Amino acid sequence: MSRAIVFRRLLVPLAAALVLSSTGAIASPAGAIAEARPVSGRSAPQPVRTRAEAGTGAWTGAWTGAWTGTWEAAASGTVPALPGATIRNVVHTSVGGPAARVRLSNRLGTRPLRLGAVTLALRHPGEPGSPRALAGSVRAVTFAGARSVTVPAGRDLVSDPVPLSVPADADLLVSVHTPADSGPATYHRSAFQTSFVAPAGDRTGEEGGAGYTATVGSWYYVTGVDVLGAATAAGSVVALGDSITDGTGSTSGANHRWPDLLAARLRALPPHLGPGVLNAGISGNRLLLDGQGPSALTRLDADVFSRAGVRTLIVLEGVNDIKGTPEQRDPRALENAYRLLVRRAHAHGIKVIGGTITPYGGHAAYTPAREAVRRAVNAAIRADRIFDGVADLDAVVRDPARPSRILPAYDPGDHLHFNDAGMRALAGTIDLRSLLTPLGARPPLGPDGG
């Protein structure tokens, strides 16, 4: 396997940065500016004390709570770097908190990545299509107190806590300046969100955004944002999937991917019950084989287990195994892969909900033989022999008159993905009672809050 697709949870040397444990804990090297006691996203909250640079001067504060993931993008591949440029990534939160930290990645890179400067800001709410930051919200992101850092090839990095009050359901700007050519850039290809590029110079601290004269449709280097939650933080939910989860077919820039719409349902609950929602979808992803990004089984550590406060995993993978090249003709291979995934998640205390594979009749890759495999896999999922819970997505979105096809009202035209209405139907299928019930516990009686 090439170095560009090796996913390992490796730690940045202590002298370079803070490191993250598999449970979301923060650790700090002796003498570093940021100091913290270990915190688990799934355990009782602990006090956290940090000193981080903000704006033009030093800032001192204290928060109590646990780290929770509010946004994620799974690294899907590499693209040529933009040496000397500043990339202003636009990301959307699911939950909020009084402080944040940023996850950056050189996981798929082949050379050390030099980060000259990184900032975090709120996007100006009155200009949703622009790179303009809300006045006074730009914060320097530091790594063990340093503004710049080098990330070795194959590794991820988590920042010091950033003193910025982050709202739920809001756009953040993660601006990254790379002063030199550090080789292939780790990125998430299909963002369905416009981000911005300042072609030359460090523009990370710029509020107005005039220097950002180019746009991109991918996220560069940034793979996550965590927030410090309240004492009763509900943790986070990860949606592991392919292009359907990634958002193909939905309106770009509208945050109408089904995990976004699930997050909107959860925000209607009391704040102490609503978890963050993390989208770990990669267009073209497969369960069993590497292709568009590492396979779902290969990337569990990086995209699920290392994330903050994960309590539940929703899995919607398999259609690309069935219809791709080489195609998977044995339903039992997929069923066994699901079981392995569940065992690994249970070892981390994570509950797993399995989604049935949705129809794709009318798509160029459809054949009756592949449809038989899809139906056999779905029958096994529905039999409740594999997952802790089932989201019968297929039953909700298929056309009753032609069960191998998506309902026309949900079909953007390619007979595989979903438009905004279809994404809403997928999100509405998730039983919130099952989603919010810890592993091994019985769901409460009553409505699901949806």
GROMACS .gro file of C-alpha atoms in nm:
model
  450
    1MET     CA    1   0.000   0.000   0.000
    2SER     CA    2   0.139   0.343  -0.089
    3ARG     CA    3   0.234   0.587   0.177
    4ALA     CA    4  -0.037   0.822   0.048
    5ILE     CA    5  -0.314   0.592   0.167
    6VAL     CA    6  -0.173   0.469   0.496
    7PHE     CA    7  -0.403   0.581   0.779
    8ARG     CA    8  -0.241   0.553   1.118
    9ARG     CA    9  -0.298   0.737   1.441
   10LEU     CA   10   0.050   0.873   1.483
   11LEU     CA   11   0.149   1.142   1.729
   12VAL     CA   12   0.327   1.464   1.645
   13PRO     CA   13   0.646   1.485   1.852
   14LEU     CA   14   0.587   1.645   2.190
   15ALA     CA   15   0.822   1.928   2.116
   16ALA     CA   16   0.608   2.027   1.817
   17ALA     CA   17   0.248   2.015   1.932
   18LEU     CA   18  -0.027   1.889   2.156
   19VAL     CA   19  -0.134   1.532   2.092
   20LEU     CA   20  -0.474   1.368   2.100
   21SER     CA   21  -0.560   1.037   2.261
   22SER     CA   22  -0.806   0.790   2.114
   23THR     CA   23  -1.072   0.912   2.361
   24GLY     CA   24  -1.040   1.279   2.280
   25ALA     CA   25  -0.809   1.366   2.570
   26ILE     CA   26  -0.566   1.655   2.560
   27ALA     CA   27  -0.206   1.609   2.668
   28SER     CA   28   0.067   1.868   2.689
   29PRO     CA   29   0.446   1.859   2.692
   30ALA     CA   30   0.620   1.993   2.998
   31GLY     CA   31   0.668   2.367   2.978
   32ALA     CA   32   0.422   2.421   2.692
   33ILE     CA   33   0.202   2.727   2.702
   34ALA     CA   34  -0.120   2.526   2.681
   35GLU     CA   35  -0.184   2.312   2.987
   36ALA     CA   36  -0.466   2.065   3.044
   37ARG     CA   37  -0.570   1.765   3.244
   38PRO     CA   38  -0.667   1.460   3.037
   39VAL     CA   39  -1.029   1.479   2.929
   40SER     CA   40  -1.241   1.205   2.775
   41GLY     CA   41  -1.536   1.294   2.561
   42ARG     CA   42  -1.721   0.994   2.706
   43SER     CA   43  -1.627   1.035   3.072
   44ALA     CA   44  -1.721   1.287   3.339
   45PRO     CA   45  -1.608   1.638   3.243
   46GLN     CA   46  -1.282   1.769   3.388
   47PRO     CA   47  -1.161   2.126   3.432
   48VAL     CA   48  -0.948   2.257   3.149
   49ARG     CA   49  -0.719   2.559   3.184
   50THR     CA   50  -0.531   2.714   2.894
   51ARG     CA   51  -0.348   3.028   2.793
   52ALA     CA   52  -0.364   3.095   2.420
   53GLU     CA   53  -0.278   3.392   2.203
   54ALA     CA   54  -0.584   3.574   2.070
   55GLY     CA   55  -0.578   3.874   1.843
   56THR     CA   56  -0.297   4.107   1.941
   57GLY     CA   57  -0.238   4.005   2.301
   58ALA     CA   58  -0.231   3.724   2.555
   59TRP     CA   59  -0.559   3.586   2.684
   60THR     CA   60  -0.615   3.388   3.005
   61GLY     CA   61  -0.932   3.195   3.081
   62ALA     CA   62  -1.086   2.877   3.216
   63TRP     CA   63  -1.366   2.652   3.098
   64THR     CA   64  -1.527   2.339   3.235
   65GLY     CA   65  -1.652   2.066   3.007
   66ALA     CA   66  -1.561   1.793   2.763
   67TRP     CA   67  -1.440   1.819   2.405
   68THR     CA   68  -1.704   1.736   2.145
   69GLY     CA   69  -1.666   1.719   1.769
   70THR     CA   70  -1.874   1.980   1.587
   71TRP     CA   71  -1.747   1.933   1.229
   72GLU     CA   72  -1.539   1.681   1.035
   73ALA     CA   73  -1.407   1.621   0.684
   74ALA     CA   74  -1.241   1.288   0.612
   75ALA     CA   75  -0.913   1.310   0.423
   76SER     CA   76  -0.990   1.168   0.079
   77GLY     CA   77  -0.667   1.213  -0.115
   78THR     CA   78  -0.406   1.466  -0.220
   79VAL     CA   79  -0.386   1.758  -0.460
   80PRO     CA   80  -0.091   1.977  -0.562
   81ALA     CA   81  -0.005   2.224  -0.289
   82LEU     CA   82  -0.049   2.601  -0.320
   83PRO     CA   83   0.288   2.726  -0.193
   84GLY     CA   84   0.283   3.082  -0.062
   85ALA     CA   85  -0.098   3.095  -0.061
   86THR     CA   86  -0.349   3.125   0.220
   87ILE     CA   87  -0.654   2.898   0.202
   88ARG     CA   88  -0.965   3.011   0.389
   89ASN     CA   89  -1.168   2.695   0.449
   90VAL     CA   90  -1.538   2.747   0.521
   91VAL     CA   91  -1.683   2.484   0.759
   92HIS     CA   92  -2.022   2.458   0.929
   93THR     CA   93  -2.077   2.371   1.294
   94SER     CA   94  -2.334   2.130   1.434
   95VAL     CA   95  -2.300   2.228   1.803
   96GLY     CA   96  -2.137   2.521   1.979
   97GLY     CA   97  -1.917   2.594   2.276
   98PRO     CA   98  -1.706   2.861   2.450
   99ALA     CA   99  -1.377   2.741   2.300
  100ALA     CA  100  -1.259   2.539   2.002
  101ARG     CA  101  -0.963   2.348   1.869
  102VAL     CA  102  -0.871   2.271   1.508
  103ARG     CA  103  -0.752   1.944   1.353
  104LEU     CA  104  -0.507   1.970   1.064
  105SER     CA  105  -0.363   1.688   0.859
  106ASN     CA  106  -0.060   1.588   0.657
  107ARG     CA  107  -0.182   1.229   0.678
  108LEU     CA  108  -0.160   1.160   0.305
  109GLY     CA  109   0.136   1.388   0.237
  110THR     CA  110   0.481   1.266   0.141
  111ARG     CA  111   0.690   1.555   0.276
  112PRO     CA  112   0.689   1.760   0.600
  113LEU     CA  113   0.412   2.023   0.592
  114ARG     CA  114   0.512   2.372   0.704
  115LEU     CA  115   0.221   2.571   0.846
  116GLY     CA  116   0.326   2.935   0.861
  117ALA     CA  117   0.010   3.058   1.032
  118VAL     CA  118  -0.341   2.936   1.106
  119THR     CA  119  -0.643   3.135   1.227
  120LEU     CA  120  -1.001   3.055   1.328
  121ALA     CA  121  -1.285   3.305   1.286
  122LEU     CA  122  -1.661   3.334   1.253
  123ARG     CA  123  -1.782   3.409   0.902
  124HIS     CA  124  -1.977   3.734   0.879
  125PRO     CA  125  -2.340   3.617   0.903
  126GLY     CA  126  -2.461   3.887   0.665
  127GLU     CA  127  -2.231   3.768   0.386
  128PRO     CA  128  -2.271   3.389   0.363
  129GLY     CA  129  -2.103   3.367   0.023
  130SER     CA  130  -1.794   3.567   0.105
  131PRO     CA  131  -1.459   3.516   0.283
  132ARG     CA  132  -1.531   3.805   0.519
  133ALA     CA  133  -1.485   3.735   0.892
  134LEU     CA  134  -1.704   3.881   1.164
  135ALA     CA  135  -1.522   4.184   1.302
  136GLY     CA  136  -1.319   4.101   1.612
  137SER     CA  137  -1.357   3.724   1.575
  138VAL     CA  138  -1.022   3.629   1.415
  139ARG     CA  139  -0.812   3.422   1.656
  140ALA     CA  140  -0.461   3.291   1.613
  141VAL     CA  141  -0.443   2.910   1.630
  142THR     CA  142  -0.135   2.788   1.816
  143PHE     CA  143   0.043   2.456   1.859
  144ALA     CA  144   0.208   2.420   2.202
  145GLY     CA  145   0.208   2.800   2.204
  146ALA     CA  146   0.372   2.844   1.862
  147ARG     CA  147   0.208   3.019   1.566
  148SER     CA  148   0.391   2.806   1.309
  149VAL     CA  149   0.466   2.434   1.309
  150THR     CA  150   0.592   2.156   1.084
  151VAL     CA  151   0.374   1.844   1.054
  152PRO     CA  152   0.565   1.529   0.952
  153ALA     CA  153   0.434   1.330   0.657
  154GLY     CA  154   0.167   1.078   0.751
  155ARG     CA  155   0.059   1.261   1.066
  156ASP     CA  156  -0.228   1.464   1.206
  157LEU     CA  157  -0.219   1.759   1.443
  158VAL     CA  158  -0.461   1.906   1.694
  159SER     CA  159  -0.423   2.267   1.803
  160ASP     CA  160  -0.419   2.433   2.141
  161PRO     CA  161  -0.763   2.543   2.262
  162VAL     CA  162  -0.874   2.863   2.089
  163PRO     CA  163  -1.066   3.121   2.298
  164LEU     CA  164  -1.354   3.180   2.059
  165SER     CA  165  -1.722   3.140   2.142
  166VAL     CA  166  -1.849   2.913   1.864
  167PRO     CA  167  -2.224   2.909   1.790
  168ALA     CA  168  -2.412   2.603   1.670
  169ASP     CA  169  -2.529   2.605   1.306
  170ALA     CA  170  -2.272   2.867   1.203
  171ASP     CA  171  -1.994   2.905   0.947
  172LEU     CA  172  -1.633   2.911   1.066
  173LEU     CA  173  -1.330   3.022   0.868
  174VAL     CA  174  -1.016   2.813   0.912
  175SER     CA  175  -0.740   3.001   0.730
  176VAL     CA  176  -0.411   2.819   0.663
  177HIS     CA  177  -0.096   2.979   0.522
  178THR     CA  178   0.163   2.747   0.370
  179PRO     CA  179   0.477   2.954   0.300
  180ALA     CA  180   0.657   2.693   0.090
  181ASP     CA  181   0.594   2.388  -0.127
  182SER     CA  182   0.544   2.102   0.115
  183GLY     CA  183   0.446   1.847  -0.146
  184PRO     CA  184   0.101   1.697  -0.203
  185ALA     CA  185  -0.169   1.857   0.012
  186THR     CA  186  -0.402   1.633   0.213
  187TYR     CA  187  -0.754   1.744   0.128
  188HIS     CA  188  -1.122   1.651   0.115
  189ARG     CA  189  -1.217   1.668  -0.250
  190SER     CA  190  -1.595   1.710  -0.259
  191ALA     CA  191  -1.679   1.979  -0.005
  192PHE     CA  192  -2.004   2.103  -0.167
  193GLN     CA  193  -1.896   2.430  -0.014
  194THR     CA  194  -1.700   2.720  -0.164
  195SER     CA  195  -1.377   2.809   0.015
  196PHE     CA  196  -1.135   3.086  -0.074
  197VAL     CA  197  -0.769   3.133  -0.171
  198ALA     CA  198  -0.540   3.434  -0.135
  199PRO     CA  199  -0.274   3.347  -0.396
  200ALA     CA  200   0.022   3.509  -0.222
  201GLY     CA  201   0.115   3.601   0.134
  202ASP     CA  202  -0.009   3.539   0.484
  203ARG     CA  203  -0.368   3.661   0.485
  204THR     CA  204  -0.479   3.451   0.780
  205GLY     CA  205  -0.547   3.755   1.000
  206GLU     CA  206  -0.745   3.947   0.738
  207GLU     CA  207  -1.104   4.024   0.836
  208GLY     CA  208  -1.238   4.182   0.519
  209GLY     CA  209  -1.136   3.903   0.281
  210ALA     CA  210  -1.034   4.128  -0.010
  211GLY     CA  211  -0.712   3.931  -0.058
  212TYR     CA  212  -0.904   3.610  -0.125
  213THR     CA  213  -0.946   3.639  -0.501
  214ALA     CA  214  -0.985   3.273  -0.599
  215THR     CA  215  -1.218   2.993  -0.492
  216VAL     CA  216  -1.193   2.617  -0.445
  217GLY     CA  217  -1.453   2.345  -0.394
  218SER     CA  218  -1.241   2.135  -0.157
  219TRP     CA  219  -1.116   2.161   0.201
  220TYR     CA  220  -0.736   2.180   0.233
  221TYR     CA  221  -0.555   2.039   0.539
  222VAL     CA  222  -0.837   2.097   0.789
  223THR     CA  223  -1.013   1.776   0.895
  224GLY     CA  224  -1.203   1.872   1.208
  225VAL     CA  225  -1.315   2.127   1.464
  226ASP     CA  226  -1.396   2.041   1.825
  227VAL     CA  227  -1.574   2.258   2.080
  228LEU     CA  228  -1.563   2.256   2.456
  229GLY     CA  229  -1.911   2.160   2.567
  230ALA     CA  230  -2.115   2.205   2.880
  231ALA     CA  231  -2.079   1.972   3.177
  232THR     CA  232  -2.359   1.751   3.040
  233ALA     CA  233  -2.225   1.741   2.683
  234ALA     CA  234  -2.391   1.470   2.480
  235GLY     CA  235  -2.081   1.378   2.283
  236SER     CA  236  -2.085   1.328   1.908
  237VAL     CA  237  -2.223   1.108   1.630
  238VAL     CA  238  -2.014   1.010   1.327
  239ALA     CA  239  -2.174   0.938   0.989
  240LEU     CA  240  -1.942   0.703   0.798
  241GLY     CA  241  -2.026   0.675   0.432
  242ASP     CA  242  -1.969   0.741   0.064
  243SER     CA  243  -2.094   1.012  -0.174
  244ILE     CA  244  -2.449   0.993  -0.041
  245THR     CA  245  -2.320   1.095   0.302
  246ASP     CA  246  -2.066   1.336   0.149
  247GLY     CA  247  -2.356   1.531  -0.004
  248THR     CA  248  -2.362   1.457  -0.377
  249GLY     CA  249  -2.691   1.575  -0.523
  250SER     CA  250  -2.765   1.831  -0.251
  251THR     CA  251  -2.748   2.208  -0.297
  252SER     CA  252  -2.388   2.326  -0.269
  253GLY     CA  253  -2.328   2.576   0.011
  254ALA     CA  254  -2.665   2.511   0.175
  255ASN     CA  255  -2.554   2.244   0.427
  256HIS     CA  256  -2.826   2.007   0.311
  257ARG     CA  257  -2.625   1.686   0.335
  258TRP     CA  258  -2.821   1.434   0.537
  259PRO     CA  259  -2.581   1.456   0.838
  260ASP     CA  260  -2.637   1.836   0.840
  261LEU     CA  261  -3.012   1.783   0.843
  262LEU     CA  262  -2.978   1.523   1.118
  263ALA     CA  263  -2.785   1.783   1.319
  264ALA     CA  264  -3.074   2.025   1.269
  265ARG     CA  265  -3.315   1.767   1.415
  266LEU     CA  266  -3.087   1.717   1.713
  267ARG     CA  267  -3.060   2.091   1.778
  268ALA     CA  268  -3.435   2.092   1.846
  269LEU     CA  269  -3.368   1.882   2.156
  270PRO     CA  270  -3.263   2.031   2.491
  271PRO     CA  271  -2.895   2.137   2.461
  272HIS     CA  272  -2.769   1.874   2.704
  273LEU     CA  273  -2.918   1.598   2.485
  274GLY     CA  274  -2.805   1.711   2.139
  275PRO     CA  275  -2.472   1.563   2.023
  276GLY     CA  276  -2.244   1.705   1.759
  277VAL     CA  277  -2.268   1.542   1.416
  278LEU     CA  278  -1.949   1.460   1.223
  279ASN     CA  279  -1.962   1.384   0.851
  280ALA     CA  280  -1.704   1.119   0.758
  281GLY     CA  281  -1.839   1.064   0.408
  282ILE     CA  282  -1.603   1.032   0.110
  283SER     CA  283  -1.739   1.031  -0.244
  284GLY     CA  284  -1.661   0.698  -0.410
  285ASN     CA  285  -1.567   0.531  -0.082
  286ARG     CA  286  -1.595   0.156  -0.038
  287LEU     CA  287  -1.631  -0.068   0.263
  288LEU     CA  288  -1.377  -0.334   0.165
  289LEU     CA  289  -1.128  -0.184  -0.080
  290ASP     CA  290  -0.924   0.135  -0.101
  291GLY     CA  291  -1.015   0.359  -0.392
  292GLN     CA  292  -1.150   0.708  -0.342
  293GLY     CA  293  -0.979   0.740  -0.006
  294PRO     CA  294  -0.893   0.447   0.217
  295SER     CA  295  -1.169   0.192   0.269
  296ALA     CA  296  -1.417   0.239   0.551
  297LEU     CA  297  -1.250  -0.039   0.750
  298THR     CA  298  -0.905   0.112   0.699
  299ARG     CA  299  -0.999   0.462   0.811
  300LEU     CA  300  -1.192   0.382   1.129
  301ASP     CA  301  -0.908   0.492   1.357
  302ALA     CA  302  -0.852   0.826   1.182
  303ASP     CA  303  -1.209   0.921   1.102
  304VAL     CA  304  -1.406   0.771   1.393
  305PHE     CA  305  -1.213   0.649   1.695
  306SER     CA  306  -0.978   0.946   1.725
  307ARG     CA  307  -1.263   1.198   1.716
  308ALA     CA  308  -1.378   1.376   2.030
  309GLY     CA  309  -1.662   1.233   2.236
  310VAL     CA  310  -1.789   0.978   1.982
  311ARG     CA  311  -2.073   0.772   2.124
  312THR     CA  312  -2.261   0.656   1.815
  313LEU     CA  313  -2.157   0.562   1.462
  314ILE     CA  314  -2.401   0.553   1.167
  315VAL     CA  315  -2.278   0.342   0.874
  316LEU     CA  316  -2.400   0.382   0.516
  317GLU     CA  317  -2.145   0.198   0.303
  318GLY     CA  318  -2.161  -0.079   0.046
  319VAL     CA  319  -2.316   0.044  -0.277
  320ASN     CA  320  -1.975   0.116  -0.431
  321ASP     CA  321  -1.856  -0.234  -0.336
  322ILE     CA  322  -2.156  -0.380  -0.517
  323LYS     CA  323  -2.149  -0.166  -0.831
  324GLY     CA  324  -1.777  -0.080  -0.852
  325THR     CA  325  -1.485  -0.245  -1.024
  326PRO     CA  326  -1.407  -0.506  -0.905
  327GLU     CA  327  -1.762  -0.569  -0.793
  328GLN     CA  328  -1.848  -0.758  -0.474
  329ARG     CA  329  -2.077  -1.046  -0.562
  330ASP     CA  330  -2.093  -1.221  -0.224
  331PRO     CA  331  -2.329  -1.058   0.027
  332ARG     CA  332  -2.152  -1.241   0.310
  333ALA     CA  333  -1.831  -1.047   0.245
  334LEU     CA  334  -2.011  -0.722   0.318
  335GLU     CA  335  -2.193  -0.870   0.617
  336ASN     CA  336  -1.866  -0.995   0.767
  337ALA     CA  337  -1.705  -0.654   0.712
  338TYR     CA  338  -1.994  -0.487   0.894
  339ARG     CA  339  -1.950  -0.728   1.184
  340LEU     CA  340  -1.578  -0.651   1.206
  341LEU     CA  341  -1.656  -0.280   1.203
  342VAL     CA  342  -1.908  -0.324   1.485
  343ARG     CA  343  -1.664  -0.527   1.697
  344ARG     CA  344  -1.399  -0.259   1.660
  345ALA     CA  345  -1.646   0.016   1.751
  346HIS     CA  346  -1.770  -0.175   2.055
  347ALA     CA  347  -1.411  -0.201   2.178
  348HIS     CA  348  -1.420   0.181   2.198
  349GLY     CA  349  -1.763   0.188   2.367
  350ILE     CA  350  -1.931   0.314   2.049
  351LYS     CA  351  -2.279   0.209   1.942
  352VAL     CA  352  -2.331   0.135   1.571
  353ILE     CA  353  -2.645   0.197   1.365
  354GLY     CA  354  -2.650   0.040   1.019
  355GLY     CA  355  -2.822   0.198   0.723
  356THR     CA  356  -2.972  -0.019   0.452
  357ILE     CA  357  -2.821   0.036   0.107
  358THR     CA  358  -3.038   0.265  -0.103
  359PRO     CA  359  -3.162   0.182  -0.458
  360TYR     CA  360  -2.987   0.282  -0.778
  361GLY     CA  361  -3.201   0.132  -1.053
  362GLY     CA  362  -3.168   0.336  -1.372
  363HIS     CA  363  -2.803   0.421  -1.302
  364ALA     CA  364  -2.549   0.305  -1.561
  365ALA     CA  365  -2.393   0.061  -1.313
  366TYR     CA  366  -2.720  -0.113  -1.226
  367THR     CA  367  -2.769  -0.480  -1.315
  368PRO     CA  368  -3.023  -0.735  -1.185
  369ALA     CA  369  -2.738  -0.944  -1.038
  370ARG     CA  370  -2.606  -0.649  -0.840
  371GLU     CA  371  -2.958  -0.567  -0.726
  372ALA     CA  372  -2.985  -0.920  -0.584
  373VAL     CA  373  -2.669  -0.863  -0.381
  374ARG     CA  374  -2.803  -0.529  -0.250
  375ARG     CA  375  -3.130  -0.686  -0.142
  376ALA     CA  376  -2.954  -0.978   0.027
  377VAL     CA  377  -2.731  -0.741   0.225
  378ASN     CA  378  -3.030  -0.530   0.326
  379ALA     CA  379  -3.218  -0.840   0.440
  380ALA     CA  380  -2.928  -0.928   0.669
  381ILE     CA  381  -2.916  -0.573   0.808
  382ARG     CA  382  -3.291  -0.572   0.874
  383ALA     CA  383  -3.274  -0.909   1.048
  384ASP     CA  384  -3.092  -0.722   1.328
  385ARG     CA  385  -2.806  -0.971   1.334
  386ILE     CA  386  -2.529  -0.722   1.266
  387PHE     CA  387  -2.580  -0.372   1.411
  388ASP     CA  388  -2.704  -0.228   1.741
  389GLY     CA  389  -2.980  -0.048   1.551
  390VAL     CA  390  -3.110  -0.019   1.196
  391ALA     CA  391  -3.200   0.285   0.987
  392ASP     CA  392  -3.404   0.146   0.698
  393LEU     CA  393  -3.310   0.413   0.447
  394ASP     CA  394  -3.396   0.192   0.150
  395ALA     CA  395  -3.755   0.150   0.267
  396VAL     CA  396  -3.804   0.527   0.299
  397VAL     CA  397  -3.658   0.644  -0.033
  398ARG     CA  398  -3.745   0.365  -0.279
  399ASP     CA  399  -4.027   0.391  -0.528
  400PRO     CA  400  -4.302   0.146  -0.419
  401ALA     CA  401  -4.393   0.089  -0.784
  402ARG     CA  402  -4.030   0.014  -0.877
  403PRO     CA  403  -3.841  -0.086  -0.559
  404SER     CA  404  -3.506  -0.097  -0.737
  405ARG     CA  405  -3.534   0.279  -0.799
  406ILE     CA  406  -3.535   0.597  -0.591
  407LEU     CA  407  -3.860   0.790  -0.567
  408PRO     CA  408  -3.858   1.050  -0.848
  409ALA     CA  409  -3.917   1.329  -0.594
  410TYR     CA  410  -3.583   1.245  -0.429
  411ASP     CA  411  -3.379   1.181  -0.744
  412PRO     CA  412  -3.148   1.462  -0.869
  413GLY     CA  413  -3.136   1.287  -1.204
  414ASP     CA  414  -2.855   1.032  -1.175
  415HIS     CA  415  -3.074   0.765  -1.007
  416LEU     CA  416  -2.813   0.709  -0.732
  417HIS     CA  417  -2.777   1.020  -0.517
  418PHE     CA  418  -3.033   1.243  -0.346
  419ASN     CA  419  -3.156   1.598  -0.384
  420ASP     CA  420  -3.237   1.813  -0.082
  421ALA     CA  421  -3.576   1.648  -0.032
  422GLY     CA  422  -3.415   1.305  -0.045
  423MET     CA  423  -3.146   1.410   0.200
  424ARG     CA  424  -3.420   1.528   0.435
  425ALA     CA  425  -3.593   1.191   0.406
  426LEU     CA  426  -3.268   1.010   0.491
  427ALA     CA  427  -3.207   1.230   0.795
  428GLY     CA  428  -3.565   1.183   0.910
  429THR     CA  429  -3.528   0.805   0.906
  430ILE     CA  430  -3.282   0.804   1.198
  431ASP     CA  431  -3.458   0.711   1.523
  432LEU     CA  432  -3.333   0.970   1.774
  433ARG     CA  433  -3.418   0.747   2.069
  434SER     CA  434  -3.186   0.477   1.938
  435LEU     CA  435  -2.925   0.734   1.837
  436LEU     CA  436  -2.906   0.888   2.185
  437THR     CA  437  -2.916   0.565   2.384
  438PRO     CA  438  -2.570   0.452   2.503
  439LEU     CA  439  -2.428   0.118   2.397
  440GLY     CA  440  -2.594  -0.161   2.594
  441ALA     CA  441  -2.884   0.050   2.725
  442ARG     CA  442  -3.251   0.022   2.630
  443PRO     CA  443  -3.403   0.321   2.446
  444PRO     CA  444  -3.658   0.525   2.647
  445LEU     CA  445  -4.026   0.512   2.568
  446GLY     CA  446  -4.201   0.803   2.399
  447PRO     CA  447  -4.149   1.009   2.084
  448ASP     CA  448  -3.809   1.031   1.928
  449GLY     CA  449  -3.793   1.410   1.945
  450GLY     CA  450  -3.777   1.440   1.568
   0.00000   0.00000   0.00000
